[in-house]
Tab-separated table of C-alpha atoms and ligand atoms in Angstrom:
chain	number	residue	atom	x	y	z
A	1	MET	CA	14.956	2.350	-45.104
A	2	ALA	CA	11.584	0.741	-44.365
A	3	THR	CA	8.700	3.191	-44.492
A	4	MET	CA	5.129	3.388	-43.213
A	5	ARG	CA	1.962	5.275	-44.050
A	6	ALA	CA	0.744	7.720	-41.421
A	7	ILE	CA	-1.658	10.615	-41.013
A	8	GLN	CA	0.352	13.596	-39.913
A	9	VAL	CA	-0.316	17.176	-38.843
A	10	ALA	CA	2.762	18.826	-40.374
A	11	ALA	CA	2.607	22.091	-38.380
A	12	LYS	CA	0.270	23.953	-36.039
A	13	GLY	CA	-2.819	24.960	-38.019
A	14	GLU	CA	-2.083	22.605	-40.938
A	15	PRO	CA	-4.635	19.967	-42.022
A	16	MET	CA	-4.011	16.231	-41.565
A	17	THR	CA	-2.325	14.590	-44.545
A	18	LEU	CA	-1.355	11.074	-45.515
A	19	VAL	CA	2.450	10.744	-45.613
A	20	GLU	CA	4.983	7.995	-46.219
A	21	ILE	CA	7.751	8.284	-43.599
A	22	PRO	CA	10.456	6.027	-42.107
A	23	ILE	CA	9.228	3.504	-39.525
A	24	PRO	CA	10.311	4.958	-36.133
A	25	GLN	CA	12.713	2.959	-33.978
A	26	PRO	CA	12.116	2.290	-30.253
A	27	GLY	CA	14.553	3.856	-27.797
A	28	LYS	CA	15.308	2.929	-24.197
A	29	GLY	CA	12.146	1.753	-22.379
A	30	GLN	CA	10.121	1.867	-25.587
A	31	VAL	CA	8.547	-0.694	-27.927
A	32	LEU	CA	7.594	-0.479	-31.575
A	33	LEU	CA	3.945	-1.422	-32.191
A	34	LYS	CA	2.520	-2.643	-35.473
A	35	VAL	CA	-0.779	-0.810	-35.169
A	36	GLU	CA	-3.914	-2.881	-35.762
A	37	ALA	CA	-6.565	-0.290	-34.957
A	38	CYS	CA	-6.915	3.241	-33.595
A	39	GLY	CA	-10.101	4.897	-32.354
A	40	ILE	CA	-10.939	8.496	-33.238
A	41	CYS	CA	-11.707	10.426	-30.046
A	42	HIS	CA	-12.986	13.986	-29.695
A	43	GLY	CA	-9.790	14.535	-27.698
A	44	ASP	CA	-7.849	14.196	-30.974
A	45	SER	CA	-8.980	17.756	-31.675
A	46	LYS	CA	-6.190	18.902	-29.313
A	47	VAL	CA	-3.349	17.799	-31.601
A	48	ILE	CA	-5.328	18.486	-34.782
A	49	GLU	CA	-6.111	22.057	-33.658
A	50	GLY	CA	-2.543	22.860	-32.607
A	51	ALA	CA	-2.040	21.955	-28.910
A	52	ALA	CA	0.773	19.396	-29.289
A	53	SER	CA	4.173	20.221	-27.773
A	54	SER	CA	5.801	20.135	-31.215
A	55	TYR	CA	5.006	19.302	-34.843
A	56	PRO	CA	4.928	17.315	-37.091
A	57	ARG	CA	2.737	15.063	-34.959
A	58	ILE	CA	0.624	11.949	-35.594
A	59	PRO	CA	-2.800	11.934	-33.823
A	60	GLY	CA	-4.494	8.944	-32.185
A	61	HIS	CA	-4.636	7.827	-28.541
A	62	GLU	CA	-6.880	4.732	-28.602
A	63	VAL	CA	-4.371	2.303	-30.058
A	64	VAL	CA	-4.199	-1.498	-30.205
A	65	GLY	CA	-1.208	-3.173	-31.833
A	66	ILE	CA	1.263	-6.029	-31.778
A	67	VAL	CA	4.688	-5.565	-30.196
A	68	ASP	CA	7.026	-5.656	-33.194
A	69	LYS	CA	10.381	-4.693	-31.714
A	70	LEU	CA	11.809	-3.946	-28.246
A	71	GLY	CA	14.049	-1.017	-27.357
A	72	GLU	CA	16.779	-1.344	-24.718
A	73	GLU	CA	15.832	-2.232	-21.149
A	74	VAL	CA	12.245	-3.240	-21.906
A	75	SER	CA	11.206	-5.810	-19.313
A	76	GLN	CA	7.412	-6.110	-19.400
A	77	TRP	CA	6.649	-7.018	-23.010
A	78	LYS	CA	7.599	-9.597	-25.642
A	79	VAL	CA	7.581	-9.414	-29.426
A	80	GLY	CA	4.240	-10.698	-30.754
A	81	GLN	CA	2.173	-9.646	-27.715
A	82	ARG	CA	-1.082	-7.729	-28.256
A	83	VAL	CA	-1.163	-4.463	-26.312
A	84	GLY	CA	-3.026	-1.175	-26.091
A	85	ILE	CA	-2.315	2.421	-25.125
A	86	GLY	CA	-4.593	5.360	-24.288
A	87	TRP	CA	-4.156	9.047	-23.506
A	88	HIS	CA	-1.444	8.431	-20.909
A	89	GLY	CA	1.701	7.733	-22.868
A	90	GLY	CA	3.713	6.473	-19.877
A	91	HIS	CA	6.812	8.164	-18.435
A	92	GLY	CA	5.145	11.615	-18.089
A	93	HIS	CA	4.078	11.530	-21.734
A	94	THR	CA	0.726	12.108	-23.416
A	95	THR	CA	0.015	10.035	-26.481
A	96	ALA	CA	-0.247	12.178	-29.616
A	97	LEU	CA	0.652	15.374	-27.727
A	98	THR	CA	4.240	14.692	-26.635
A	99	THR	CA	4.737	11.471	-28.638
A	100	ASP	CA	3.344	10.316	-31.986
A	101	GLY	CA	0.028	8.438	-31.890
A	102	GLY	CA	-1.766	5.636	-33.684
A	103	TYR	CA	-3.067	7.137	-36.957
A	104	ALA	CA	-0.194	5.170	-38.514
A	105	GLU	CA	0.943	1.689	-39.461
A	106	TYR	CA	3.600	1.709	-36.706
A	107	MET	CA	3.951	3.631	-33.456
A	108	VAL	CA	6.609	3.851	-30.738
A	109	ALA	CA	5.248	3.645	-27.167
A	110	TYR	CA	6.789	3.766	-23.689
A	111	GLU	CA	6.389	0.361	-22.094
A	112	ASP	CA	4.790	1.740	-18.915
A	113	GLY	CA	1.890	3.236	-20.923
A	114	LEU	CA	0.804	-0.148	-22.272
A	115	ILE	CA	-1.675	-2.770	-21.110
A	116	ALA	CA	-2.186	-6.309	-22.452
A	117	ILE	CA	-5.267	-6.797	-24.640
A	118	PRO	CA	-6.984	-10.187	-24.228
A	119	ASP	CA	-7.762	-12.355	-27.277
A	120	GLU	CA	-11.547	-12.345	-26.610
A	121	ILE	CA	-11.950	-8.910	-28.164
A	122	THR	CA	-11.064	-7.635	-31.625
A	123	ALA	CA	-8.555	-4.811	-32.022
A	124	GLU	CA	-11.236	-2.523	-33.502
A	125	GLU	CA	-13.529	-3.113	-30.528
A	126	ALA	CA	-10.770	-2.881	-27.915
A	127	ALA	CA	-9.312	0.424	-29.155
A	128	PRO	CA	-12.227	2.694	-28.070
A	129	LEU	CA	-12.173	1.127	-24.607
A	130	LEU	CA	-8.721	2.622	-24.004
A	131	CYS	CA	-9.987	6.202	-23.737
A	132	ALA	CA	-13.775	6.475	-24.239
A	133	GLY	CA	-14.430	3.230	-22.359
A	134	GLU	CA	-11.946	3.754	-19.562
A	135	THR	CA	-13.037	7.362	-18.943
A	136	THR	CA	-16.739	6.562	-18.613
A	137	PHE	CA	-16.191	3.266	-16.784
A	138	SER	CA	-14.043	4.939	-14.125
A	139	ALA	CA	-16.387	7.966	-13.842
A	140	LEU	CA	-19.323	5.704	-12.988
A	141	HIS	CA	-17.262	3.225	-10.992
A	142	ASN	CA	-15.987	6.032	-8.736
A	143	SER	CA	-19.354	7.805	-8.493
A	144	SER	CA	-21.849	7.711	-5.639
A	145	ALA	CA	-24.480	5.885	-7.753
A	146	ARG	CA	-25.633	2.493	-6.516
A	147	PRO	CA	-27.801	-0.127	-8.285
A	148	GLY	CA	-31.323	1.198	-8.802
A	149	ASP	CA	-30.257	4.876	-8.815
A	150	LEU	CA	-31.237	7.240	-11.636
A	151	VAL	CA	-28.139	7.964	-13.762
A	152	ALA	CA	-28.178	10.242	-16.807
A	153	ILE	CA	-25.688	10.353	-19.656
A	154	SER	CA	-25.557	13.619	-21.603
A	155	GLY	CA	-24.348	13.241	-25.223
A	156	VAL	CA	-24.570	9.985	-27.141
A	157	GLY	CA	-21.236	9.829	-28.935
A	158	GLY	CA	-18.066	7.789	-28.433
A	159	LEU	CA	-18.008	8.224	-24.658
A	160	GLY	CA	-21.765	8.467	-24.153
A	161	HIS	CA	-22.759	5.255	-25.914
A	162	LEU	CA	-20.274	3.268	-23.812
A	163	ALA	CA	-21.418	5.065	-20.642
A	164	ILE	CA	-25.021	4.018	-21.349
A	165	GLN	CA	-23.906	0.381	-21.562
A	166	TYR	CA	-21.759	0.544	-18.398
A	167	ALA	CA	-24.604	2.246	-16.516
A	168	LYS	CA	-27.074	-0.431	-17.599
A	169	LYS	CA	-24.685	-3.249	-16.616
A	170	ALA	CA	-24.123	-1.572	-13.231
A	171	GLY	CA	-27.876	-1.818	-12.534
A	172	TYR	CA	-28.789	1.862	-12.702
A	173	GLU	CA	-31.984	3.329	-14.139
A	174	VAL	CA	-30.426	4.895	-17.222
A	175	VAL	CA	-31.400	8.126	-18.981
A	176	ALA	CA	-29.807	9.072	-22.322
A	177	ILE	CA	-29.856	12.775	-23.276
A	178	SER	CA	-29.259	13.630	-26.923
A	179	ARG	CA	-30.149	16.359	-29.429
A	180	GLY	CA	-32.972	15.188	-31.682
A	181	LYS	CA	-34.625	11.807	-32.159
A	182	ASP	CA	-32.001	10.185	-34.406
A	183	LYS	CA	-30.197	8.303	-31.668
A	184	GLU	CA	-33.230	7.255	-29.605
A	185	GLN	CA	-33.667	3.714	-30.856
A	186	LEU	CA	-29.967	2.854	-30.634
A	187	ALA	CA	-29.676	4.473	-27.185
A	188	ARG	CA	-32.561	2.321	-25.963
A	189	GLU	CA	-30.972	-0.799	-27.522
A	190	LEU	CA	-27.717	0.035	-25.704
A	191	GLY	CA	-29.610	0.041	-22.397
A	192	ALA	CA	-31.267	3.427	-21.833
A	193	HIS	CA	-34.572	3.127	-19.941
A	194	HIS	CA	-35.467	6.730	-20.789
A	195	TYR	CA	-34.534	9.041	-23.653
A	196	ILE	CA	-34.589	12.824	-23.487
A	197	ASP	CA	-34.551	14.793	-26.744
A	198	SER	CA	-32.895	17.977	-25.481
A	199	GLU	CA	-34.161	19.931	-28.509
A	200	LYS	CA	-37.773	19.250	-27.488
A	201	GLU	CA	-37.607	19.035	-23.703
A	202	ASN	CA	-35.758	20.733	-20.893
A	203	ALA	CA	-33.499	17.861	-19.768
A	204	ALA	CA	-33.231	19.118	-16.157
A	205	GLU	CA	-37.019	19.364	-15.782
A	206	THR	CA	-37.564	15.893	-17.233
A	207	LEU	CA	-34.915	14.461	-14.880
A	208	GLN	CA	-36.701	16.112	-11.933
A	209	ALA	CA	-39.993	14.591	-13.114
A	210	LEU	CA	-38.244	11.193	-13.015
A	211	GLY	CA	-37.231	11.852	-9.371
A	212	GLY	CA	-33.921	13.675	-9.878
A	213	ALA	CA	-30.641	12.041	-10.957
A	214	LYS	CA	-28.139	10.648	-8.476
A	215	VAL	CA	-25.414	11.062	-11.095
A	216	ILE	CA	-25.265	12.922	-14.405
A	217	LEU	CA	-22.262	12.217	-16.599
A	218	ALA	CA	-21.626	15.087	-19.023
A	219	THR	CA	-19.972	13.943	-22.256
A	220	ALA	CA	-21.463	16.604	-24.585
A	221	PRO	CA	-18.720	19.248	-25.010
A	222	ASN	CA	-20.773	22.396	-24.511
A	223	ALA	CA	-20.503	24.630	-21.423
A	224	ASP	CA	-24.148	25.783	-21.596
A	225	VAL	CA	-25.360	22.180	-21.816
A	226	ILE	CA	-23.126	21.138	-18.899
A	227	SER	CA	-24.308	24.120	-16.824
A	228	SER	CA	-27.977	23.357	-17.462
A	229	LEU	CA	-27.653	19.754	-16.256
A	230	MET	CA	-27.128	20.787	-12.624
A	231	GLY	CA	-30.889	21.399	-12.333
A	232	GLY	CA	-31.553	17.717	-13.053
A	233	LEU	CA	-29.810	16.438	-9.907
A	234	GLY	CA	-31.806	14.921	-7.064
A	235	THR	CA	-30.909	14.922	-3.363
A	236	GLY	CA	-27.145	14.664	-2.878
A	237	GLY	CA	-26.648	14.361	-6.620
A	238	GLU	CA	-23.356	14.450	-8.485
A	239	LEU	CA	-22.621	16.087	-11.835
A	240	ILE	CA	-19.501	14.511	-13.324
A	241	ILE	CA	-17.845	16.402	-16.170
A	242	ALA	CA	-15.939	14.371	-18.757
A	243	ALA	CA	-16.484	16.743	-21.684
A	244	VAL	CA	-14.044	19.485	-22.612
A	245	ASP	CA	-15.154	23.055	-23.345
A	246	ASP	CA	-13.028	26.127	-22.647
A	247	ASN	CA	-16.042	28.369	-22.015
A	248	PRO	CA	-16.975	29.172	-18.397
A	249	LEU	CA	-19.690	27.239	-16.584
A	250	LYS	CA	-22.603	29.192	-15.104
A	251	TRP	CA	-23.755	28.360	-11.607
A	252	SER	CA	-24.898	30.257	-8.547
A	253	ALA	CA	-24.207	29.198	-4.972
A	254	MET	CA	-27.852	28.125	-4.681
A	255	ASP	CA	-27.337	25.559	-7.443
A	256	PHE	CA	-24.944	23.766	-5.104
A	257	LEU	CA	-26.952	24.282	-1.919
A	258	ASN	CA	-30.177	22.846	-3.287
A	259	GLY	CA	-29.547	19.167	-2.933
A	260	PRO	CA	-26.793	19.696	-1.744
A	261	ASN	CA	-25.034	18.903	-5.000
A	262	THR	CA	-21.499	18.101	-6.039
A	263	VAL	CA	-19.779	18.870	-9.312
A	264	LYS	CA	-16.569	17.096	-10.184
A	265	GLY	CA	-14.417	16.351	-13.164
A	266	THR	CA	-13.232	12.976	-14.346
A	267	PHE	CA	-10.035	12.378	-16.240
A	268	THR	CA	-8.827	9.298	-18.059
A	269	ASP	CA	-6.729	7.231	-15.669
A	270	ILE	CA	-4.208	4.596	-16.739
A	271	LYS	CA	-4.819	2.654	-13.510
A	272	GLU	CA	-8.394	1.848	-14.597
A	273	MET	CA	-7.642	0.795	-18.180
A	274	GLU	CA	-7.270	-2.893	-17.432
A	275	ALA	CA	-10.374	-2.865	-15.236
A	276	ALA	CA	-12.395	-1.187	-18.001
A	277	VAL	CA	-11.317	-3.774	-20.574
A	278	ARG	CA	-11.945	-6.643	-18.133
A	279	PHE	CA	-15.414	-5.322	-17.175
A	280	SER	CA	-16.305	-4.856	-20.859
A	281	ILE	CA	-15.379	-8.447	-21.645
A	282	LEU	CA	-17.129	-9.856	-18.552
A	283	THR	CA	-20.375	-7.981	-19.188
A	284	ASN	CA	-20.226	-8.035	-22.994
A	285	VAL	CA	-19.989	-4.266	-23.401
A	286	ARG	CA	-18.643	-3.427	-26.846
A	287	PRO	CA	-18.358	-0.115	-28.667
A	288	MET	CA	-20.610	0.326	-31.694
A	289	ILE	CA	-18.060	1.196	-34.362
A	290	GLU	CA	-17.719	2.527	-37.898
A	291	VAL	CA	-14.475	1.239	-39.393
A	292	PHE	CA	-12.415	3.381	-41.814
A	293	PRO	CA	-9.117	2.719	-43.616
A	294	LEU	CA	-6.185	4.936	-42.573
A	295	GLU	CA	-6.395	7.153	-45.661
A	296	ARG	CA	-9.962	8.197	-44.739
A	297	ALA	CA	-8.981	9.466	-41.257
A	298	LYS	CA	-9.879	13.094	-42.030
A	299	GLU	CA	-13.370	12.147	-43.211
A	300	ALA	CA	-13.876	9.914	-40.142
A	301	TYR	CA	-12.686	12.704	-37.812
A	302	GLU	CA	-14.991	15.281	-39.412
A	303	LYS	CA	-17.968	12.918	-39.156
A	304	MET	CA	-17.225	12.453	-35.431
A	305	MET	CA	-16.902	16.220	-34.889
A	306	ALA	CA	-20.327	16.660	-36.534
A	307	ALA	CA	-21.755	14.060	-34.066
A	308	LYS	CA	-22.847	11.894	-37.036
A	309	THR	CA	-20.841	8.748	-36.170
A	310	HIS	CA	-22.699	5.766	-34.698
A	311	PHE	CA	-20.872	5.859	-32.340
A	312	ARG	CA	-17.074	5.516	-32.520
A	313	ALA	CA	-15.005	5.782	-35.706
A	314	VAL	CA	-12.050	3.380	-35.736
A	315	LEU	CA	-9.153	3.265	-38.204
A	316	ARG	CA	-8.148	-0.272	-39.160
A	317	MET	CA	-4.691	-0.750	-40.660
A	318	GLU	CA	-4.158	-3.108	-43.572
A	319	LYS	CA	-2.659	-6.402	-42.421
B	1	LIG	N1	-12.242	13.586	-19.258
B	1	LIG	C1	-11.537	12.786	-20.010
B	1	LIG	O1	-10.591	12.132	-19.562
B	1	LIG	C2	-11.918	12.638	-21.446
B	1	LIG	C3	-11.564	11.489	-22.177
B	1	LIG	C4	-12.001	11.376	-23.501
B	1	LIG	C5	-12.765	12.385	-24.075
B	1	LIG	N2	-13.045	13.485	-23.348
B	1	LIG	C6	-13.884	14.567	-23.882
B	1	LIG	O2	-15.230	14.087	-23.830
B	1	LIG	C7	-16.007	14.712	-24.849
B	1	LIG	C8	-16.718	13.662	-25.672
B	1	LIG	O3	-15.784	12.917	-26.422
B	1	LIG	P1	-16.299	11.863	-27.510
B	1	LIG	O4	-15.088	11.235	-28.081
B	1	LIG	O5	-17.387	11.047	-26.928
B	1	LIG	O6	-16.954	12.853	-28.582
B	1	LIG	P2	-18.094	12.543	-29.656
B	1	LIG	O7	-18.006	11.142	-30.116
B	1	LIG	O8	-18.020	13.649	-30.622
B	1	LIG	O9	-19.449	12.654	-28.787
B	1	LIG	C9	-19.839	13.838	-28.157
B	1	LIG	C10	-21.358	13.947	-28.205
B	1	LIG	O10	-21.729	15.144	-27.545
B	1	LIG	C11	-22.809	15.765	-28.242
B	1	LIG	N3	-22.341	17.073	-28.715
B	1	LIG	C12	-21.306	17.328	-29.540
B	1	LIG	N4	-21.166	18.636	-29.739
B	1	LIG	C13	-22.135	19.233	-29.007
B	1	LIG	C14	-22.511	20.577	-28.795
B	1	LIG	N5	-21.860	21.596	-29.372
B	1	LIG	N6	-23.566	20.841	-27.984
B	1	LIG	C15	-24.226	19.834	-27.390
B	1	LIG	N7	-23.913	18.522	-27.559
B	1	LIG	C16	-22.875	18.243	-28.349
B	1	LIG	C17	-23.171	14.828	-29.381
B	1	LIG	O11	-24.164	13.950	-28.877
B	1	LIG	P3	-25.728	14.042	-29.332
B	1	LIG	O12	-25.705	13.971	-30.826
B	1	LIG	O13	-26.282	12.841	-28.652
B	1	LIG	O14	-26.293	15.317	-28.801
B	1	LIG	C18	-21.904	14.058	-29.619
B	1	LIG	O15	-22.157	12.815	-30.209
B	1	LIG	C19	-15.016	15.572	-25.636
B	1	LIG	O16	-15.055	16.883	-25.133
B	1	LIG	C20	-13.668	14.928	-25.331
B	1	LIG	O17	-12.594	15.809	-25.482
B	1	LIG	C21	-12.643	13.633	-22.058
B	2	LIG	ZN1	-9.759	10.258	-25.877
């Protein structure tokens, strides 16, 4: 039986390990992908920390690969086509929570979770667009910000560094908010007009001094940080929460009435994946990536969790 290398979480609470297991076979409505690249998203912490529906489970939900084999009744895809899949696994499934993900040489995917990936972009650069890119693109695209408005991005990681680029390309006045000075130069190169070091300044006060933000996109996963951003909104401003933190948020009614302000969440949406990839190609937005081989997935994940990656770690499979 043909085998593949994969990074697997064997059971809830177990660490990720490199395993050699049989190549899975596609069932009805599924295709087998030969994985080319898989981004490492903060959202991978769900499966790695025990939230998958069952184990063993393979993490990874920013996957680009080549269709290698078709299951029964697959109508949309052909062998040899380049495709991608994000968090939404198709058919009521969530990639890497209810199905195995892309930290592997092969992966089975439902055909309705896939989009075509154009040739103009490499697999390593396309993979992060399928969650980090799509989430921030659609958050800004569906926001109330218009060209010229002040838009702040909190957290300069996988999502944040793409959000800065999308915001710049959309014609906003862009503010990057990050802890420390380390990321300032790169944030400015990515398109930030202003940089707030949240360890030195009160981000909300600095945003007010700049006129108040029309939109703040929260990608830093910390409830206190998210709560504090509300004070940076200008008239009719919108705080959009992409980041995940289980702790409660702290607001009073007055925080909403001053403005008046809106707080909303944004969730990755399969309907916007193609648009995010197309916009990225049209406007030359690309993730800044650090590429790792499959066997170094744990190291790459830990570097991301420590916010040390510039700015998205991507696993590249051997050809
Ligand atoms: N809503 C959705 O559909 C969706 C989709 C994908 C991801 N997410 C969530 O979005 C968040 C960001 O994901 P990501 O992949 O961009 O993660 P990431 O690459 O780790 O970036 C997050 C950034 O937030 C800042 N940060 C991290 N921990 C922090 C803390 N404890 N306090 C304050 N700031 C902190 C860091 O930026 P600085 O170093 O600049 O401070 C870090 O680089 C995660 O919670 C993830 O689960 C949501
Ligand atoms: Zn993700």
